[in-house]
Amino acid sequence: MDFNSQLFVQYLIIGIASGALISLIALGYTLVYGIVELINFAHGEVFMMGAFAALTLVAATGVTGDSSAGAIIGVIALALLGAMVFSALLNFGIDRIAYRRLRNAPRLAPLIAAIGFSFILQNIGIYWHGSNPITPPSIIPAEYRAYNILNEWFDLETRIRLRPLDLAVLAVTIPLLVGLTWFVYRTRTGKAMRATAQDREAAALMGIDVNRTIATAFLLGGALAGAAGMIALYYNNAARFQMGFRYGLFAFTAAVLGGIGNLAGSVIGGLCIGIVWAMSDGFMKEYVPAWGAQWTPAVIFGVLVLVMIFRPSGLLGEQTVDKV
Amino acid sequence: MAMLEIRDLHTYYGHIHALKGVSLDVEQGEIVTLIGSNGAGKSTTLKTISGLLQPREGTVRLGGDTISGRPAHRVAAMGVAQSPEGRRVFPRMTVLENLQLGAFVRGKPDPADLARVFDLFPRLKERATQKAGTMSGGEQQMLAIGRALMARPTLLLLDEPSMGLAPLLVETIFGVVRDINAQGTTVLLVEQNALMALAVAHRGYVIQTGQIVLADDAAKLRENEMVRKAYLGEE
Ligand SMILES: Nc1ncnc2c1ncn2[C@@H]1O[C@H](COP(=O)(O)OP(=O)(O)OP(=O)(O)O)[C@@H](O)[C@H]1O
Ligand SMILES: [Mg+2]
């Protein structure tokens, strides 16, 4: 069978958009791991809670696709910001209540606390929005539902679809990634974060408030997860209390793949996973009739295992770029 | 009233009783040295002063304020800088970034302070853009001291600044200690190299298994029978 390049590009677009989304979540794992060497197992659920907060916010405004453009843009901004603030405070709160008390405990203790929080948040999720998948209120105007940017803006005669939604994912993700990098490398608090990540005691001797700096990492990671939650809600047109599991697992894999603790690594890892995910879920079916989405986790972990064998510290781990 | 007053300090690591009632004073403008053999409690004393460890009993006072019980970053903000044992530079940051972090409590680093550090340690200037973790042990030691100076501290705590340095560099470091003291910084110096330490210090304390066993002028300690035998290796 011939290589279908149109289809390939189509899934590449989907892969890049999902990859950007995974990157946002992966950064939360990496920020926290980089600074306290904790794998925050509750992070996927913090992401899910962001999606739920966005869902509640959008529903509360009563805005739909028929509302005015101003109202639609307003509600998107509100839900995005609301989800970010909500997840940031949630992540911060978990650190404050549990992890901070366990800072000097054996490593297993905060890890178990994180797993515990992951279950607690899933149950809160069920209580909040039930256990079935929920479709968010449609806020995309009818004329944009089948809109193809490649046809409408560029007059291209192609069946490849680039939806406003695909572009919106990147329009939200890229500024957040740039903003985060700027924050970590250019601001005083960012420098304190990097110092704390490298040597906590020495950082304290410099006058850095270590607890506050760690709390900032949780806030930032949570905010990115919240943004990802809002994006996922509309990108998948669904939210469910279990959604944090798969996304969390893929994002954690992305962070490890890129070199956990490394910001740029998480983005590259996220894009890799997103693209592999899209290809496995969709593109492969064209060639292997027996192929299906159920193979995707196996493929993703296969990629991870290969990278771990040849580069145990991840694609960007421990060589060129700084850890957090 | 002494600038630094330590009274009856007891510090533990879990069940290990590391400091068993340490008391010492450092007057404004002095260089005081704390000497003792391995495991005597020298580093523990410095860490308790800087707030990295909290004493179970006793007090540390700085300029009359009780600082024991405060977290390390608060103590640093009060003008106490420490060059810790084992250097503890930030390995994945450049020399310059390390020095800038030294001035964290001051907000922005003062170019004059940077110039002074580069003046004291020209090697650091040559290596300004090198990652600290890739430098030699001696260079890292200079960086640790330079970084502490960037805070322009009123009290400087030095934990074995001569460790791992070539003899010529040891001379340089002690020269620097004398200079910064002459410029107004009070210094508490922990050393294994008792000969050098007693040569540069005004007064000294000898610590043994968590207790101060001797306290005197440096010149007198230098002549003390026990000190000569145990710490100077003389007969
Ligand atoms: N983290 C720790 N956990 C348990 N015990 C410790 C710890 N750090 C130090 N100790 C113990 O406390 C005592 C004092 O140690 P300290 O590091 O203050 O000695 P020191 O005088 O600085 O020695 P050195 O000259 O070797 O640096 C030692 O008996 C040491 O074993
Ligand atoms: Mg020591």
Coordinates of C-alpha atoms and ligand atoms in Angstrom, one line a residue:
Chain A
M1 CA 0.0 0.0 0.0
D2 CA 1.2 3.5 -0.8
F3 CA 2.3 5.9 1.8
N4 CA -0.7 8.3 2.3
S5 CA 1.0 11.6 2.9
Q6 CA -2.2 13.6 3.4
L7 CA -3.3 11.3 6.1
F8 CA 0.1 11.4 7.6
V9 CA 0.1 15.2 7.8
Q10 CA -3.4 15.0 9.2
Y11 CA -2.3 12.9 12.1
L12 CA 0.9 14.9 12.5
I13 CA -1.3 18.0 13.1
I14 CA -3.3 16.1 15.7
G15 CA -0.2 14.7 17.2
I16 CA 1.4 18.1 17.6
A17 CA -1.7 19.5 19.2
S18 CA -2.0 16.6 21.7
G19 CA 1.8 16.7 22.2
A20 CA 1.6 20.4 23.2
L21 CA -1.1 19.5 25.7
I22 CA 1.0 16.6 27.1
S23 CA 3.9 19.0 27.4
L24 CA 2.0 21.3 29.6
I25 CA 1.2 18.5 32.0
A26 CA 4.7 17.0 31.7
L27 CA 6.2 20.3 32.8
G28 CA 4.3 20.0 36.1
Y29 CA 6.0 16.7 36.8
T30 CA 9.3 18.0 35.8
L31 CA 9.1 21.2 37.8
V32 CA 8.2 19.4 41.0
Y33 CA 10.6 16.5 40.4
G34 CA 13.4 18.9 39.6
I35 CA 13.0 20.8 42.9
V36 CA 12.0 18.1 45.4
E37 CA 12.7 14.8 43.6
L38 CA 9.1 13.8 44.1
I39 CA 7.0 12.1 41.4
N40 CA 3.8 13.9 42.0
F41 CA 1.4 11.0 41.3
A42 CA -1.6 13.3 41.9
H43 CA -0.6 15.6 39.1
G44 CA -2.8 13.9 36.5
E45 CA -5.8 14.5 38.9
V46 CA -4.8 18.1 39.3
F47 CA -5.1 18.3 35.5
M48 CA -8.5 16.6 35.6
M49 CA -9.7 19.0 38.3
G50 CA -8.7 21.9 36.0
A51 CA -10.9 20.4 33.3
F52 CA -13.8 20.0 35.8
A53 CA -13.4 23.6 37.0
A54 CA -13.5 24.8 33.4
L55 CA -16.6 22.7 32.8
T56 CA -18.4 24.2 35.8
L57 CA -17.3 27.8 34.9
V58 CA -18.5 27.5 31.3
A59 CA -21.8 26.0 32.3
A60 CA -22.4 28.6 35.0
T61 CA -22.1 31.5 32.5
G62 CA -24.7 29.9 30.2
V63 CA -22.7 31.1 27.1
T64 CA -23.2 28.9 24.0
G65 CA -22.1 28.9 20.4
D66 CA -25.0 31.3 19.6
S67 CA -23.8 34.0 22.0
S68 CA -22.0 37.0 20.9
A69 CA -18.3 36.7 19.9
G70 CA -17.4 38.9 22.9
A71 CA -19.2 36.6 25.3
I72 CA -17.5 33.5 23.8
I73 CA -14.1 34.9 23.9
G74 CA -14.8 36.1 27.5
V75 CA -15.9 32.7 28.6
I76 CA -12.9 31.0 27.1
A77 CA -10.6 33.4 28.9
L78 CA -12.5 33.0 32.1
A79 CA -12.5 29.3 32.0
L80 CA -8.8 29.1 31.1
L81 CA -7.8 31.5 33.9
G82 CA -10.2 29.9 36.3
A83 CA -8.9 26.4 35.6
M84 CA -5.3 27.6 36.0
V85 CA -6.0 29.4 39.3
F86 CA -8.0 26.4 40.6
S87 CA -5.4 23.8 39.7
A88 CA -2.5 26.0 40.9
L89 CA -4.1 26.5 44.3
L90 CA -5.0 22.8 44.5
N91 CA -1.4 21.7 43.8
F92 CA -0.1 24.3 46.2
G93 CA -2.6 23.1 48.8
I94 CA -1.5 19.4 48.4
D95 CA 2.1 20.4 49.0
R96 CA 1.2 22.6 51.9
I97 CA -0.9 19.9 53.6
A98 CA 1.0 16.8 52.8
Y99 CA 4.3 16.9 51.0
R100 CA 5.9 19.8 53.0
R101 CA 5.5 17.8 56.2
L102 CA 7.2 14.9 54.6
R103 CA 10.1 16.8 53.2
N104 CA 12.7 15.1 55.4
A105 CA 10.8 11.8 55.6
P106 CA 12.0 8.7 53.6
R107 CA 11.2 9.2 49.9
L108 CA 8.5 6.6 49.9
A109 CA 6.3 8.6 52.3
P110 CA 5.5 11.6 50.0
L111 CA 5.2 9.2 47.1
I112 CA 2.5 7.3 48.9
A113 CA 0.8 10.5 50.0
A114 CA 0.7 11.5 46.3
I115 CA -0.9 8.2 45.3
G116 CA -3.4 8.8 48.1
F117 CA -4.2 12.3 46.9
S118 CA -4.7 10.9 43.4
F119 CA -7.5 8.7 44.7
I120 CA -9.0 11.4 46.8
L121 CA -9.2 13.8 43.9
Q122 CA -10.7 11.1 41.6
N123 CA -13.4 10.6 44.2
I124 CA -14.0 14.3 44.5
G125 CA -14.2 14.3 40.7
I126 CA -17.0 11.7 40.8
Y127 CA -18.8 13.7 43.5
W128 CA -18.5 16.8 41.4
H129 CA -19.4 15.7 37.9
G130 CA -20.5 12.1 38.2
S131 CA -18.7 9.0 36.9
N132 CA -19.8 9.2 33.2
P133 CA -18.1 11.2 30.5
I134 CA -19.5 14.7 30.2
T135 CA -19.7 16.7 27.1
P136 CA -19.0 20.4 27.7
P137 CA -21.5 23.1 26.6
S138 CA -20.7 23.9 23.0
I139 CA -19.2 27.4 22.8
I140 CA -18.0 27.1 19.2
P141 CA -20.3 29.0 16.8
A142 CA -21.9 26.6 14.3
E143 CA -20.2 28.1 11.2
Y144 CA -16.8 27.2 12.7
R145 CA -17.5 23.6 13.5
A146 CA -16.4 22.3 10.1
Y147 CA -14.1 25.2 9.4
N148 CA -10.8 24.3 7.8
I149 CA -8.1 27.0 8.1
L150 CA -6.2 25.5 5.2
N151 CA -9.2 26.0 2.9
E152 CA -10.5 29.2 4.3
W153 CA -7.4 31.2 4.9
F154 CA -4.9 29.8 2.5
D155 CA -7.2 28.7 -0.3
L156 CA -5.5 25.3 -0.4
E157 CA -7.2 22.5 -2.2
T158 CA -6.6 19.8 0.4
R159 CA -8.5 17.4 2.5
I160 CA -6.1 17.9 5.4
R161 CA -8.0 19.7 8.1
L162 CA -6.5 22.3 10.4
R163 CA -9.3 23.3 12.7
P164 CA -9.4 26.5 14.7
L165 CA -9.2 24.2 17.8
D166 CA -5.8 22.8 16.7
L167 CA -4.5 26.3 16.3
A168 CA -6.1 27.4 19.6
V169 CA -4.2 24.6 21.4
L170 CA -0.9 26.0 20.2
A171 CA -2.0 29.6 20.7
V172 CA -2.5 28.8 24.4
T173 CA 0.4 26.4 24.9
I174 CA 3.3 28.3 23.2
P175 CA 2.9 31.6 25.2
L176 CA 2.7 29.5 28.4
L177 CA 5.9 27.6 27.5
V178 CA 7.7 30.8 26.7
G179 CA 6.4 32.5 29.8
L180 CA 7.5 29.6 32.0
T181 CA 11.0 29.6 30.5
W182 CA 11.3 33.3 31.0
F183 CA 10.1 33.0 34.6
V184 CA 12.6 30.2 35.5
Y185 CA 15.6 31.7 33.8
R186 CA 15.1 35.4 34.1
T187 CA 13.2 36.2 37.3
R188 CA 14.5 36.3 40.9
T189 CA 12.1 33.6 42.0
G190 CA 13.1 31.5 39.0
K191 CA 16.7 31.7 39.9
A192 CA 15.8 30.8 43.5
M193 CA 14.0 27.8 42.0
R194 CA 17.0 26.6 40.1
A195 CA 19.3 27.1 43.1
T196 CA 16.9 25.2 45.4
A197 CA 16.8 22.4 42.8
Q198 CA 20.5 22.1 42.8
D199 CA 21.3 22.4 46.5
R200 CA 18.5 23.1 49.0
E201 CA 20.7 23.8 52.0
A202 CA 23.1 26.1 50.1
A203 CA 20.1 27.9 48.7
A204 CA 18.8 28.5 52.2
L205 CA 22.2 29.9 53.1
M206 CA 21.9 32.4 50.3
G207 CA 18.7 33.7 52.0
I208 CA 16.3 31.9 49.7
D209 CA 13.1 30.8 51.4
V210 CA 13.1 27.2 50.3
N211 CA 9.6 26.4 51.3
R212 CA 8.2 29.3 49.5
T213 CA 10.3 28.5 46.4
I214 CA 9.1 24.9 46.4
A215 CA 5.5 26.2 46.8
T216 CA 6.0 28.4 43.7
A217 CA 7.0 25.3 41.7
F218 CA 3.8 23.6 42.7
L219 CA 1.8 26.7 41.9
L220 CA 3.3 26.9 38.4
G221 CA 3.0 23.2 37.7
G222 CA -0.6 23.3 38.8
A223 CA -1.4 26.4 36.7
L224 CA -0.1 24.6 33.6
A225 CA -2.1 21.5 34.4
G226 CA -5.2 23.6 34.8
A227 CA -4.6 25.2 31.4
A228 CA -4.1 21.8 29.9
G229 CA -7.4 20.7 31.6
M230 CA -9.4 23.4 29.9
I231 CA -7.7 22.6 26.5
A232 CA -8.4 18.9 26.8
L233 CA -12.0 19.5 27.8
Y234 CA -12.6 21.1 24.4
Y235 CA -10.1 19.3 22.3
N236 CA -11.7 15.9 23.3
N237 CA -15.1 17.4 23.7
A238 CA -15.3 15.4 26.9
A239 CA -14.2 15.2 30.5
R240 CA -14.3 12.4 33.0
F241 CA -12.9 11.8 36.4
Q242 CA -10.5 9.2 35.1
M243 CA -9.1 11.4 32.3
G244 CA -6.1 12.3 34.6
F245 CA -4.8 8.7 34.6
R246 CA -4.0 8.3 30.9
Y247 CA -2.9 11.9 30.4
G248 CA -0.9 11.8 33.6
L249 CA 0.8 8.6 32.6
F250 CA 1.6 9.8 29.1
A251 CA 2.8 13.2 30.4
F252 CA 5.0 11.5 33.1
T253 CA 6.4 9.3 30.3
A254 CA 7.1 12.4 28.2
A255 CA 8.9 14.0 31.2
V256 CA 11.1 10.9 31.6
L257 CA 11.6 10.6 27.9
G258 CA 12.9 14.2 27.7
G259 CA 15.0 13.9 30.8
I260 CA 13.0 14.5 34.0
G261 CA 13.9 17.8 35.6
N262 CA 14.6 19.4 32.3
L263 CA 12.1 21.9 31.0
A264 CA 13.0 21.7 27.3
G265 CA 13.1 18.0 27.6
S266 CA 9.5 17.9 28.7
V267 CA 8.4 19.8 25.7
I268 CA 10.3 17.6 23.3
G269 CA 9.1 14.5 25.1
G270 CA 5.6 15.7 25.1
L271 CA 5.7 16.3 21.3
C272 CA 7.2 12.9 20.7
I273 CA 4.5 11.1 22.8
G274 CA 1.7 13.2 21.2
I275 CA 2.8 12.3 17.7
V276 CA 3.4 8.6 18.5
W277 CA -0.1 8.6 20.1
A278 CA -1.8 10.1 17.1
M279 CA 0.0 7.9 14.6
S280 CA -0.8 4.8 16.7
D281 CA -4.4 5.7 17.3
G282 CA -5.2 6.7 13.7
F283 CA -2.5 6.4 11.0
M284 CA -1.5 2.8 11.7
K285 CA -5.0 1.5 11.1
E286 CA -4.6 2.4 7.4
Y287 CA -1.8 -0.2 7.1
V288 CA -2.5 -2.8 9.8
P289 CA -6.1 -3.7 9.9
A290 CA -5.8 -5.3 13.3
W291 CA -4.3 -2.2 14.7
G292 CA -6.3 -0.1 17.2
A293 CA -6.0 2.5 19.9
Q294 CA -5.5 -0.2 22.5
W295 CA -2.0 -0.7 21.2
T296 CA -1.0 2.9 21.9
P297 CA 0.1 2.6 25.5
A298 CA 2.3 -0.4 24.5
V299 CA 3.9 1.6 21.7
I300 CA 4.5 4.6 23.9
F301 CA 6.1 2.6 26.6
G302 CA 8.1 0.7 23.9
V303 CA 9.5 4.1 22.8
L304 CA 10.3 4.9 26.4
V305 CA 12.1 1.6 27.0
L306 CA 14.2 2.1 23.9
V307 CA 15.2 5.6 24.9
M308 CA 15.9 4.4 28.5
I309 CA 18.2 1.7 27.1
F310 CA 20.2 4.0 24.9
R311 CA 20.0 7.2 26.9
P312 CA 19.1 6.4 30.5
S313 CA 18.9 10.0 31.6
G314 CA 16.4 10.9 28.8
L315 CA 16.8 12.7 25.6
L316 CA 18.0 16.0 27.1
G317 CA 18.9 14.7 30.6
E318 CA 22.1 15.8 32.3
Q319 CA 24.1 17.1 29.4
T320 CA 23.5 20.4 27.6
V321 CA 20.7 22.3 29.2
D322 CA 20.1 23.0 32.9
K323 CA 17.8 21.1 35.1
V324 CA 15.0 23.3 36.5
Chain B
M1 CA 27.8 42.7 74.4
A2 CA 29.4 40.5 71.9
M3 CA 28.2 40.5 68.3
L4 CA 27.7 36.8 68.4
E5 CA 26.8 35.1 71.7
I6 CA 26.4 31.4 71.9
R7 CA 25.2 30.0 75.2
D8 CA 25.0 26.3 76.2
L9 CA 24.1 25.0 72.7
H10 CA 22.9 21.4 72.4
T11 CA 22.3 20.1 68.9
Y12 CA 21.3 16.6 67.9
Y13 CA 21.2 14.5 64.8
G14 CA 18.3 12.2 65.7
H15 CA 19.7 10.5 68.8
I16 CA 23.2 11.6 68.3
H17 CA 24.1 14.3 70.7
A18 CA 26.6 16.4 68.6
L19 CA 26.9 19.6 70.6
K20 CA 26.9 19.2 74.4
G21 CA 26.7 22.7 75.7
V22 CA 28.8 24.9 73.5
S23 CA 29.3 28.5 74.5
L24 CA 31.3 31.1 72.7
D25 CA 31.5 34.8 71.8
V26 CA 32.7 36.6 68.8
E27 CA 33.2 40.4 69.2
Q28 CA 32.6 42.9 66.4
G29 CA 35.6 43.1 64.2
E30 CA 37.3 39.9 65.4
I31 CA 38.6 36.9 63.7
V32 CA 37.8 33.9 66.0
T33 CA 38.8 30.4 65.1
L34 CA 37.2 27.2 66.2
I35 CA 39.6 24.3 66.0
G36 CA 39.1 20.6 66.7
S37 CA 39.6 17.2 65.2
N38 CA 37.3 15.3 62.9
G39 CA 33.8 14.9 64.3
A40 CA 34.3 17.3 67.1
G41 CA 31.3 19.4 66.2
K42 CA 32.8 22.4 64.3
S43 CA 30.5 22.2 61.3
T44 CA 27.6 21.4 63.5
T45 CA 28.3 24.6 65.5
L46 CA 28.3 26.7 62.3
K47 CA 25.2 25.1 60.9
T48 CA 23.4 25.8 64.2
I49 CA 24.4 29.4 64.0
S50 CA 23.2 29.8 60.4
G51 CA 19.9 28.1 61.1
L52 CA 20.4 24.9 59.0
L53 CA 20.1 23.0 62.3
Q54 CA 18.0 24.0 65.2
P55 CA 19.4 23.5 68.7
R56 CA 17.4 21.5 71.2
E57 CA 18.7 23.7 74.0
G58 CA 20.6 26.9 74.3
T59 CA 20.6 30.2 72.4
V60 CA 22.4 31.9 69.6
R61 CA 22.3 35.7 69.7
L62 CA 23.3 38.1 67.0
G63 CA 23.7 41.8 68.0
G64 CA 21.4 41.0 70.9
D65 CA 18.6 39.3 68.8
T66 CA 18.0 35.7 69.4
I67 CA 18.4 34.0 66.1
S68 CA 18.2 30.3 67.2
G69 CA 14.8 29.0 66.1
R70 CA 14.8 31.1 63.0
P71 CA 15.1 29.4 59.6
A72 CA 18.3 29.7 57.7
H73 CA 17.1 32.2 55.1
R74 CA 16.1 34.7 57.9
V75 CA 19.5 34.4 59.5
A76 CA 21.1 35.0 56.1
A77 CA 19.0 38.1 55.7
M78 CA 20.4 39.4 59.0
G79 CA 23.8 39.6 57.5
V80 CA 25.3 36.1 58.3
A81 CA 26.9 34.4 55.4
Q82 CA 28.5 31.0 55.4
S83 CA 31.0 29.3 53.1
P84 CA 29.9 25.7 53.9
E85 CA 31.9 22.6 54.4
G86 CA 32.3 20.9 51.0
R87 CA 31.9 24.1 49.1
R88 CA 28.3 23.4 48.0
V89 CA 28.4 25.7 45.0
F90 CA 25.5 25.4 42.6
P91 CA 27.0 22.9 40.1
R92 CA 24.9 23.6 37.0
M93 CA 25.1 27.4 37.3
T94 CA 28.0 29.5 36.0
V95 CA 30.5 31.1 38.3
L96 CA 28.8 34.4 37.7
E97 CA 25.4 33.1 38.5
N98 CA 26.7 31.6 41.7
L99 CA 28.2 34.9 42.7
Q100 CA 24.9 36.7 41.9
L101 CA 23.0 34.3 44.1
G102 CA 25.4 35.1 46.9
A103 CA 23.9 38.6 46.8
F104 CA 20.4 37.3 46.9
V105 CA 19.7 38.8 50.3
R106 CA 20.7 42.2 48.9
G107 CA 18.3 42.2 46.1
K108 CA 20.6 43.1 43.2
P109 CA 24.3 42.2 43.3
D110 CA 26.5 45.3 43.7
P111 CA 29.0 45.6 40.8
A112 CA 31.5 46.9 43.4
D113 CA 31.2 43.6 45.4
L114 CA 31.7 41.6 42.2
A115 CA 34.8 43.6 41.4
R116 CA 36.1 43.0 44.9
V117 CA 35.6 39.3 44.6
F118 CA 37.2 39.2 41.2
D119 CA 40.1 41.3 42.6
L120 CA 40.6 38.8 45.4
F121 CA 40.3 35.7 43.1
P122 CA 41.3 36.6 39.6
R123 CA 40.8 33.0 38.7
L124 CA 37.0 33.4 39.2
K125 CA 37.0 36.2 36.7
E126 CA 38.7 34.1 34.0
R127 CA 36.1 31.4 34.7
A128 CA 33.0 33.6 35.0
T129 CA 31.0 31.7 32.4
Q130 CA 32.1 28.2 33.3
K131 CA 29.6 25.9 35.1
A132 CA 30.7 25.7 38.7
G133 CA 30.4 21.9 38.8
T134 CA 33.1 21.6 36.2
M135 CA 35.7 23.6 38.1
S136 CA 38.5 22.1 40.2
G137 CA 38.1 21.7 44.0
G138 CA 40.3 24.7 44.7
E139 CA 38.4 26.9 42.3
Q140 CA 35.1 25.8 43.8
Q141 CA 36.5 26.7 47.2
M142 CA 37.3 30.2 46.0
L143 CA 33.8 30.5 44.5
A144 CA 32.2 29.4 47.8
I145 CA 34.1 32.1 49.7
G146 CA 33.5 34.7 47.0
R147 CA 29.8 33.8 47.0
A148 CA 29.6 34.4 50.7
L149 CA 31.3 37.7 50.3
M150 CA 28.8 38.9 47.7
A151 CA 26.2 39.1 50.5
R152 CA 28.5 41.7 52.1
P153 CA 28.0 40.0 55.5
T154 CA 28.5 41.5 58.9
L155 CA 29.4 38.0 60.2
L156 CA 31.2 35.5 57.9
L157 CA 31.3 31.9 58.8
L158 CA 34.0 29.9 57.1
D159 CA 34.0 26.1 57.3
E160 CA 37.5 24.8 56.4
P161 CA 38.3 27.3 53.7
S162 CA 41.7 25.8 53.2
M163 CA 40.5 22.3 52.5
G164 CA 41.9 20.7 49.4
L165 CA 43.9 23.8 48.4
A166 CA 47.6 23.9 47.4
P167 CA 49.9 25.5 50.0
L168 CA 50.3 28.6 48.0
L169 CA 46.5 29.0 47.7
V170 CA 46.1 28.4 51.4
E171 CA 48.3 31.4 52.0
T172 CA 46.2 33.4 49.6
I173 CA 42.9 32.4 51.3
F174 CA 44.2 33.3 54.7
G175 CA 45.4 36.6 53.3
V176 CA 41.9 37.2 52.0
V177 CA 40.4 36.4 55.4
R178 CA 42.7 39.0 56.9
D179 CA 41.8 41.6 54.2
I180 CA 38.1 41.2 54.5
N181 CA 38.4 41.4 58.3
A182 CA 40.4 44.6 57.9
Q183 CA 37.6 45.9 55.7
G184 CA 35.2 45.4 58.6
T185 CA 33.8 41.9 58.4
T186 CA 33.7 39.8 61.6
V187 CA 34.8 36.2 60.9
L188 CA 34.3 32.9 62.6
L189 CA 36.7 30.5 61.1
V190 CA 36.6 26.7 61.4
E191 CA 39.8 25.0 60.5
Q192 CA 41.7 21.7 60.7
N193 CA 44.8 23.7 59.7
A194 CA 45.3 25.0 63.2
L195 CA 48.6 26.5 62.6
M196 CA 47.3 28.8 59.9
A197 CA 44.1 29.5 61.7
L198 CA 45.9 30.5 64.9
A199 CA 48.2 32.7 62.9
V200 CA 45.4 34.7 61.4
A201 CA 42.8 34.7 64.3
H202 CA 42.7 37.0 67.3
R203 CA 41.2 34.4 69.6
G204 CA 40.4 30.8 69.4
Y205 CA 38.3 28.0 70.9
V206 CA 39.1 24.3 71.0
I207 CA 36.2 21.9 70.6
Q208 CA 36.3 18.2 71.6
T209 CA 33.4 15.8 71.2
G210 CA 30.8 18.6 71.3
Q211 CA 32.3 20.6 74.1
I212 CA 34.6 23.6 74.3
V213 CA 37.7 22.6 76.2
L214 CA 39.9 25.7 75.7
A215 CA 39.4 29.3 75.0
D216 CA 42.1 31.9 74.7
D217 CA 44.0 34.4 72.6
A218 CA 45.3 32.9 69.5
A219 CA 48.9 33.5 70.5
K220 CA 48.4 31.8 73.8
L221 CA 46.7 28.8 72.3
R222 CA 49.6 28.6 69.9
E223 CA 51.9 28.0 72.9
N224 CA 49.5 25.8 74.8
E225 CA 50.9 22.3 75.5
M226 CA 47.7 20.4 74.6
V227 CA 47.1 22.4 71.4
R228 CA 50.7 21.9 70.3
K229 CA 50.5 18.2 70.8
A230 CA 47.0 17.5 69.5
Y231 CA 46.5 20.0 66.8
L232 CA 49.9 21.3 65.7
G233 CA 51.5 17.9 65.7
E234 CA 54.5 19.2 67.7
E235 CA 56.2 17.4 70.5
Ligands
LIG1 N1 23.9 14.4 59.2 C1 24.4 13.8 60.3 N2 23.8 12.7 60.8 C2 24.2 12.1 61.9 N3 25.3 12.5 62.6 C3 26.0 13.5 62.1 C4 25.6 14.2 60.9 N4 26.5 15.2 60.7 C5 27.4 15.1 61.7 N5 27.1 14.1 62.5 C6 27.9 13.7 63.7 O1 28.0 14.8 64.5 C7 29.3 14.9 65.1 C8 29.9 16.3 64.7 O2 30.1 16.4 63.3 P1 30.6 17.7 62.6 O3 30.4 17.6 61.2 O4 30.1 18.9 63.3 O5 32.2 17.5 62.9 P2 33.4 18.5 62.4 O6 34.0 19.0 63.7 O7 32.9 19.5 61.5 O8 34.3 17.4 61.7 P3 35.3 17.6 60.4 O9 36.5 18.2 60.8 O10 35.5 16.2 60.0 O11 34.5 18.3 59.4 C9 30.1 13.8 64.5 O12 30.2 12.8 65.4 C10 29.3 13.3 63.3 O13 29.4 12.0 63.1
MG2 MG 33.2 19.8 59.5

